[in-house]
């Protein structure tokens, strides 16, 4: 059975597609069979990232390990059972098709609440939620009082995850390992960083997620997309000397992969 990694957060710009591509490619580079699905049917950033990679590698005559990207299959409407949702069927057909030949299926979600995203969350063995270091983004996980310290209650997204967890429990599936990853951490703004850290740890205990080390704000993340590359590929495409920031970013990615604690993944790579 493939291990399903869902990358979700109802906020756009949190880093879902960036994290999806980096995690999927890192696992492929470690020798795992990785399939990729993009449920953001409108923006398709993950799909475009993967196809940019293919175009670039083909042009450069390189063969680097890559996640295998798949579009959701089209389903003949007439084959649906009465009351069956078309999107549910497209997603379950994709997963059923990919499972036998994948160690991991990485599913990137849209930055809004959709039926597809909701169903995907209930399929997640591991759920990664990238989160920008801002209380505006935190607000989708939980509401806090005015000093940012006391948690008043859960918000829409954590309630959605809670529902997905209930569904899995009812179906006898193992619980979701929910990992919140802080993204775009700044070198300044220490007070906000600390406040966010404290609020996240309090919330983690309350609604049942763990936090993993994330990525600092680094320009390299914005530059890799057109060539479909990740931080781990730079040496293989002829970059001789990585600068300090890129080395640090690569280490952040390795630390994240370790922290995800995925089945069959060697922690030292
Ligand atoms: N750690 C980071 N440092 C700098 N830019 C980042 C970082 N993570 C993501 N970005 C940039 O932020 C934007 C949103 O990221 P993206 O992965 O598309 O988010 P989402 O899929 O959640 O909408 C993109 O322009 C991306 O290149
Ligand atoms: Mg995206």
Tab-separated table of C-alpha atoms and ligand atoms in Angstrom:
chain	number	residue	atom	x	y	z
A	1	UNK	CA	0.000	0.000	0.000
A	2	UNK	CA	1.269	3.440	-0.871
A	3	UNK	CA	1.679	5.943	1.936
A	4	UNK	CA	-0.417	8.993	1.128
A	5	UNK	CA	1.006	12.426	1.905
A	6	UNK	CA	-1.468	15.272	1.595
A	7	UNK	CA	-0.221	18.850	1.623
A	8	UNK	CA	-3.032	21.134	2.692
A	9	UNK	CA	-3.978	24.483	4.119
A	10	UNK	CA	-6.958	26.535	3.024
A	11	UNK	CA	-4.763	29.594	2.749
A	12	UNK	CA	-3.153	30.430	-0.592
A	13	UNK	CA	0.539	31.250	-0.625
A	14	UNK	CA	1.405	29.141	2.412
A	15	UNK	CA	3.925	27.087	0.454
A	16	UNK	CA	1.884	23.956	-0.267
A	17	UNK	CA	3.013	23.532	-3.860
A	18	UNK	CA	6.623	24.344	-3.007
A	19	UNK	CA	6.612	21.824	-0.152
A	20	UNK	CA	4.821	19.224	-2.330
A	21	UNK	CA	7.456	19.432	-5.041
A	22	UNK	CA	10.368	19.393	-2.630
A	23	UNK	CA	9.097	16.479	-0.549
A	24	UNK	CA	8.044	14.451	-3.607
A	25	UNK	CA	11.353	15.014	-5.377
A	26	UNK	CA	13.403	14.332	-2.248
A	27	UNK	CA	11.664	10.968	-1.825
A	28	UNK	CA	12.138	10.134	-5.529
A	29	UNK	CA	15.823	10.979	-5.217
A	30	UNK	CA	16.052	8.575	-2.275
A	31	UNK	CA	14.906	5.791	-4.586
A	32	UNK	CA	11.226	5.646	-3.689
A	33	UNK	CA	8.475	5.408	-6.265
A	34	UNK	CA	6.582	8.660	-5.918
A	35	UNK	CA	3.370	9.629	-7.669
A	36	UNK	CA	2.053	13.165	-7.626
A	37	UNK	CA	-1.462	14.575	-7.865
A	38	UNK	CA	-2.530	18.204	-7.950
A	39	UNK	CA	-6.023	18.979	-6.702
A	40	UNK	CA	-5.685	22.685	-7.402
A	41	UNK	CA	-7.399	22.160	-10.736
A	42	UNK	CA	-7.373	25.855	-11.489
A	43	UNK	CA	-3.800	26.931	-10.722
A	44	UNK	CA	-2.096	23.531	-11.083
A	45	UNK	CA	1.156	24.831	-9.640
A	46	UNK	CA	2.410	21.385	-8.632
A	47	UNK	CA	1.500	19.956	-12.048
A	48	UNK	CA	3.205	22.866	-13.786
A	49	UNK	CA	6.249	22.509	-11.530
A	50	UNK	CA	6.492	18.831	-12.503
A	51	UNK	CA	6.032	19.490	-16.209
A	52	UNK	CA	8.622	22.290	-16.107
A	53	UNK	CA	11.001	19.731	-14.648
A	54	UNK	CA	10.384	17.282	-17.446
A	55	UNK	CA	10.835	19.943	-20.148
A	56	UNK	CA	14.032	21.235	-18.564
A	57	UNK	CA	15.580	17.801	-17.982
A	58	UNK	CA	14.690	16.620	-21.501
A	59	UNK	CA	16.263	19.727	-23.016
A	60	UNK	CA	19.374	19.369	-20.882
A	61	UNK	CA	19.612	15.641	-21.644
A	62	UNK	CA	19.494	14.823	-17.929
A	63	UNK	CA	17.705	11.980	-16.239
A	64	UNK	CA	17.147	12.886	-12.597
A	65	UNK	CA	14.821	11.016	-10.263
A	66	UNK	CA	11.432	12.700	-10.360
A	67	UNK	CA	7.958	12.222	-8.976
A	68	UNK	CA	5.565	10.897	-11.597
A	69	UNK	CA	2.854	13.448	-12.060
A	70	UNK	CA	-0.653	12.363	-13.056
A	71	UNK	CA	-3.745	14.341	-13.944
A	72	UNK	CA	-6.977	13.170	-12.365
A	73	UNK	CA	-8.646	10.776	-14.824
A	74	UNK	CA	-11.759	11.892	-16.667
A	75	UNK	CA	-14.773	9.898	-15.663
A	76	UNK	CA	-17.766	9.164	-17.812
A	77	UNK	CA	-20.661	10.810	-15.962
A	78	UNK	CA	-22.945	7.958	-16.901
A	79	UNK	CA	-20.773	5.514	-14.941
A	80	UNK	CA	-21.507	7.287	-11.635
A	81	UNK	CA	-23.745	5.587	-9.142
A	82	UNK	CA	-26.841	7.536	-8.114
A	83	UNK	CA	-25.746	10.349	-5.800
A	84	UNK	CA	-22.047	9.645	-6.340
A	85	UNK	CA	-19.909	12.747	-6.600
A	86	UNK	CA	-17.851	13.090	-9.781
A	87	UNK	CA	-14.823	14.511	-7.974
A	88	UNK	CA	-14.842	11.788	-5.334
A	89	UNK	CA	-14.752	9.244	-8.096
A	90	UNK	CA	-11.968	11.008	-10.018
A	91	UNK	CA	-9.795	11.116	-6.907
A	92	UNK	CA	-10.497	7.564	-5.791
A	93	UNK	CA	-9.888	6.287	-9.349
A	94	UNK	CA	-6.544	8.112	-9.457
A	95	UNK	CA	-5.444	6.762	-6.085
A	96	UNK	CA	-6.580	3.209	-6.926
A	97	UNK	CA	-4.644	3.357	-10.174
A	98	UNK	CA	-1.446	4.694	-8.578
A	99	UNK	CA	-1.377	2.721	-5.320
A	100	UNK	CA	-0.043	-0.611	-6.590
A	101	UNK	CA	3.007	0.981	-8.163
A	102	UNK	CA	3.829	3.773	-5.686
A	103	UNK	CA	5.597	3.907	-2.357
A	104	UNK	CA	4.226	7.399	-1.836
A	105	UNK	CA	1.457	9.464	-3.367
A	106	UNK	CA	1.927	13.179	-2.764
A	107	UNK	CA	-1.280	15.177	-3.126
A	108	UNK	CA	-1.194	18.978	-3.294
A	109	UNK	CA	-4.417	20.748	-2.305
A	110	UNK	CA	-5.911	24.073	-3.384
A	111	UNK	CA	-5.813	27.063	-1.053
A	112	UNK	CA	-9.547	27.011	-0.534
A	113	UNK	CA	-12.210	24.679	0.716
A	114	UNK	CA	-13.232	22.241	-2.003
A	115	UNK	CA	-14.873	18.871	-2.010
A	116	UNK	CA	-11.746	17.328	-3.553
A	117	UNK	CA	-9.527	18.742	-0.851
A	118	UNK	CA	-11.855	17.554	1.878
A	119	UNK	CA	-11.900	14.002	0.530
A	120	UNK	CA	-8.128	14.038	0.083
A	121	UNK	CA	-7.681	14.938	3.751
A	122	UNK	CA	-9.515	11.792	4.773
A	123	UNK	CA	-7.073	9.760	2.628
A	124	UNK	CA	-3.999	11.247	4.306
A	125	UNK	CA	-1.616	9.002	6.214
A	126	UNK	CA	0.539	12.075	6.682
A	127	UNK	CA	-0.889	15.583	6.414
A	128	UNK	CA	1.598	18.410	5.972
A	129	UNK	CA	0.297	21.911	6.608
A	130	UNK	CA	2.744	24.655	5.685
A	131	UNK	CA	2.020	27.819	7.577
A	132	UNK	CA	3.315	31.331	7.048
A	133	UNK	CA	4.604	32.961	10.183
A	134	UNK	CA	1.670	35.269	10.651
A	135	UNK	CA	-1.337	35.315	12.931
A	136	UNK	CA	-3.436	35.997	9.849
A	137	UNK	CA	-2.534	32.520	8.634
A	138	UNK	CA	-2.740	31.020	12.119
A	139	UNK	CA	-6.349	32.173	12.223
A	140	UNK	CA	-7.349	29.368	9.858
A	141	UNK	CA	-6.161	26.853	12.448
A	142	UNK	CA	-7.506	28.570	15.545
A	143	UNK	CA	-8.739	31.864	16.843
A	144	UNK	CA	-6.565	33.532	19.458
A	145	UNK	CA	-7.295	36.389	21.819
A	146	UNK	CA	-5.835	39.847	21.329
A	147	UNK	CA	-2.424	39.150	22.853
A	148	UNK	CA	-1.993	36.050	20.671
A	149	UNK	CA	-1.527	33.829	23.705
A	150	UNK	CA	-4.859	32.319	24.585
A	151	UNK	CA	-6.572	30.008	22.137
A	152	UNK	CA	-10.273	30.694	21.952
A	153	UNK	CA	-11.322	27.881	19.661
A	154	UNK	CA	-10.608	25.915	16.507
A	155	UNK	CA	-11.163	27.412	13.056
A	156	UNK	CA	-12.518	26.165	9.767
A	157	UNK	CA	-9.467	24.292	8.605
A	158	UNK	CA	-8.768	22.415	11.829
A	159	UNK	CA	-12.434	21.488	11.988
A	160	UNK	CA	-12.144	20.049	8.504
A	161	UNK	CA	-9.142	17.985	9.588
A	162	UNK	CA	-11.093	16.867	12.639
A	163	UNK	CA	-13.887	15.651	10.366
A	164	UNK	CA	-11.395	13.808	8.182
A	165	UNK	CA	-10.026	12.141	11.300
A	166	UNK	CA	-13.515	11.056	12.343
A	167	UNK	CA	-14.134	9.563	8.902
A	168	UNK	CA	-10.897	7.607	9.064
A	169	UNK	CA	-11.651	6.346	12.552
A	170	UNK	CA	-15.061	5.153	11.415
A	171	UNK	CA	-13.466	3.356	8.470
A	172	UNK	CA	-10.912	1.702	10.769
A	173	UNK	CA	-7.974	3.488	9.131
A	174	UNK	CA	-4.932	4.563	11.085
A	175	UNK	CA	-4.969	8.128	12.406
A	176	UNK	CA	-3.583	10.992	10.348
A	177	UNK	CA	-0.114	12.105	11.351
A	178	UNK	CA	-0.647	15.860	11.079
A	179	UNK	CA	2.523	17.894	10.779
A	180	UNK	CA	2.476	21.691	10.724
A	181	UNK	CA	5.524	23.194	9.036
A	182	UNK	CA	6.381	26.836	9.515
A	183	UNK	CA	7.357	28.455	6.244
A	184	UNK	CA	8.982	31.692	5.119
A	185	UNK	CA	10.488	32.376	8.517
A	186	UNK	CA	12.199	35.741	8.578
A	187	UNK	CA	15.574	36.588	10.033
A	188	UNK	CA	13.975	39.523	11.831
A	189	UNK	CA	10.609	39.750	13.554
A	190	UNK	CA	11.822	37.779	16.558
A	191	UNK	CA	8.883	38.788	18.738
A	192	UNK	CA	6.293	37.596	16.248
A	193	UNK	CA	8.277	34.415	15.599
A	194	UNK	CA	8.352	33.621	19.287
A	195	UNK	CA	4.680	34.380	19.787
A	196	UNK	CA	3.772	32.169	16.845
A	197	UNK	CA	5.969	29.396	18.202
A	198	UNK	CA	4.311	29.490	21.603
A	199	UNK	CA	0.804	29.666	20.130
A	200	UNK	CA	1.554	26.733	17.811
A	201	UNK	CA	2.874	24.524	20.597
A	202	UNK	CA	-0.198	25.253	22.718
A	203	UNK	CA	-2.494	24.519	19.789
A	204	UNK	CA	-0.560	21.378	18.822
A	205	UNK	CA	-1.418	19.791	22.151
A	206	UNK	CA	-4.969	20.959	21.933
A	207	UNK	CA	-5.925	19.772	18.445
A	208	UNK	CA	-3.380	17.039	17.880
A	209	UNK	CA	-0.668	17.959	15.430
A	210	UNK	CA	3.068	18.095	15.718
A	211	UNK	CA	5.348	20.765	14.369
A	212	UNK	CA	8.340	20.162	12.134
A	213	UNK	CA	11.206	22.471	11.223
A	214	UNK	CA	10.338	24.494	8.149
A	215	UNK	CA	11.939	26.842	5.664
A	216	UNK	CA	13.288	30.301	6.101
A	217	UNK	CA	12.320	32.969	3.597
A	218	UNK	CA	14.765	32.386	0.747
A	219	UNK	CA	14.753	33.768	-2.741
A	220	UNK	CA	15.936	30.437	-4.198
A	221	UNK	CA	12.475	28.938	-3.618
A	222	UNK	CA	11.031	31.440	-6.050
A	223	UNK	CA	13.700	30.842	-8.700
A	224	UNK	CA	13.563	27.063	-9.083
A	225	UNK	CA	10.037	26.724	-10.481
A	226	UNK	CA	10.665	27.532	-14.190
A	227	UNK	CA	13.196	24.693	-14.423
A	228	UNK	CA	11.214	22.402	-12.151
A	229	UNK	CA	14.186	21.980	-9.863
A	230	UNK	CA	14.460	21.529	-6.126
A	231	UNK	CA	17.255	22.392	-3.748
A	232	UNK	CA	18.586	18.854	-3.965
A	233	UNK	CA	19.086	18.959	-7.743
A	234	UNK	CA	21.372	21.968	-8.034
A	235	UNK	CA	24.637	20.020	-7.990
A	236	UNK	CA	23.328	17.681	-10.702
A	237	UNK	CA	22.533	20.505	-13.085
A	238	UNK	CA	26.014	21.920	-12.934
A	239	UNK	CA	25.875	24.382	-10.055
A	240	UNK	CA	29.416	23.952	-8.768
A	241	UNK	CA	29.337	25.951	-5.589
A	242	UNK	CA	26.184	26.318	-3.533
A	243	UNK	CA	26.052	29.549	-1.594
A	244	UNK	CA	25.548	29.536	2.158
A	245	UNK	CA	21.833	30.285	1.884
A	246	UNK	CA	21.272	27.391	-0.526
A	247	UNK	CA	23.217	24.985	1.653
A	248	UNK	CA	21.165	26.052	4.648
A	249	UNK	CA	17.941	25.662	2.666
A	250	UNK	CA	18.955	22.168	1.564
A	251	UNK	CA	19.604	21.263	5.173
A	252	UNK	CA	16.160	22.584	6.117
A	253	UNK	CA	14.647	20.247	3.539
A	254	UNK	CA	16.621	17.273	4.878
A	255	UNK	CA	15.546	18.101	8.408
A	256	UNK	CA	11.943	18.273	7.275
A	257	UNK	CA	12.131	14.868	5.567
A	258	UNK	CA	13.601	13.379	8.739
A	259	UNK	CA	10.954	14.971	10.907
A	260	UNK	CA	8.167	13.602	8.716
A	261	UNK	CA	9.161	10.154	9.925
A	262	UNK	CA	7.810	8.380	6.848
A	263	UNK	CA	7.712	4.578	6.609
A	264	UNK	CA	10.749	3.034	4.942
A	265	UNK	CA	12.579	6.340	4.668
A	266	UNK	CA	16.149	6.337	5.828
A	267	UNK	CA	16.636	9.359	8.050
A	268	UNK	CA	20.239	9.932	6.940
A	269	UNK	CA	20.505	11.063	3.371
B	1	LIG	N1	10.500	29.512	2.014
B	1	LIG	C1	10.175	30.344	1.016
B	1	LIG	N2	10.951	31.418	0.746
B	1	LIG	C2	10.631	32.263	-0.247
B	1	LIG	N3	9.581	32.124	-1.053
B	1	LIG	C3	8.763	31.074	-0.846
B	1	LIG	C4	9.016	30.117	0.195
B	1	LIG	N4	8.044	29.185	0.151
B	1	LIG	C5	7.213	29.525	-0.860
B	1	LIG	N5	7.649	30.659	-1.467
B	1	LIG	C6	7.005	31.403	-2.560
B	1	LIG	O1	5.713	31.806	-2.068
B	1	LIG	C7	4.743	31.731	-3.092
B	1	LIG	C8	3.611	30.785	-2.674
B	1	LIG	O2	4.112	29.456	-2.588
B	1	LIG	P1	3.259	28.221	-3.086
B	1	LIG	O3	4.085	27.010	-2.840
B	1	LIG	O4	2.754	28.441	-4.465
B	1	LIG	O5	2.049	28.291	-2.035
B	1	LIG	P2	0.607	27.603	-2.067
B	1	LIG	O6	0.705	26.388	-2.931
B	1	LIG	O7	0.320	27.287	-0.641
B	1	LIG	O8	-0.340	28.624	-2.594
B	1	LIG	C9	5.484	31.287	-4.337
B	1	LIG	O9	5.851	32.429	-5.048
B	1	LIG	C10	6.708	30.572	-3.784
B	1	LIG	O10	7.784	30.593	-4.691
B	2	LIG	MG1	-0.425	25.811	-4.611
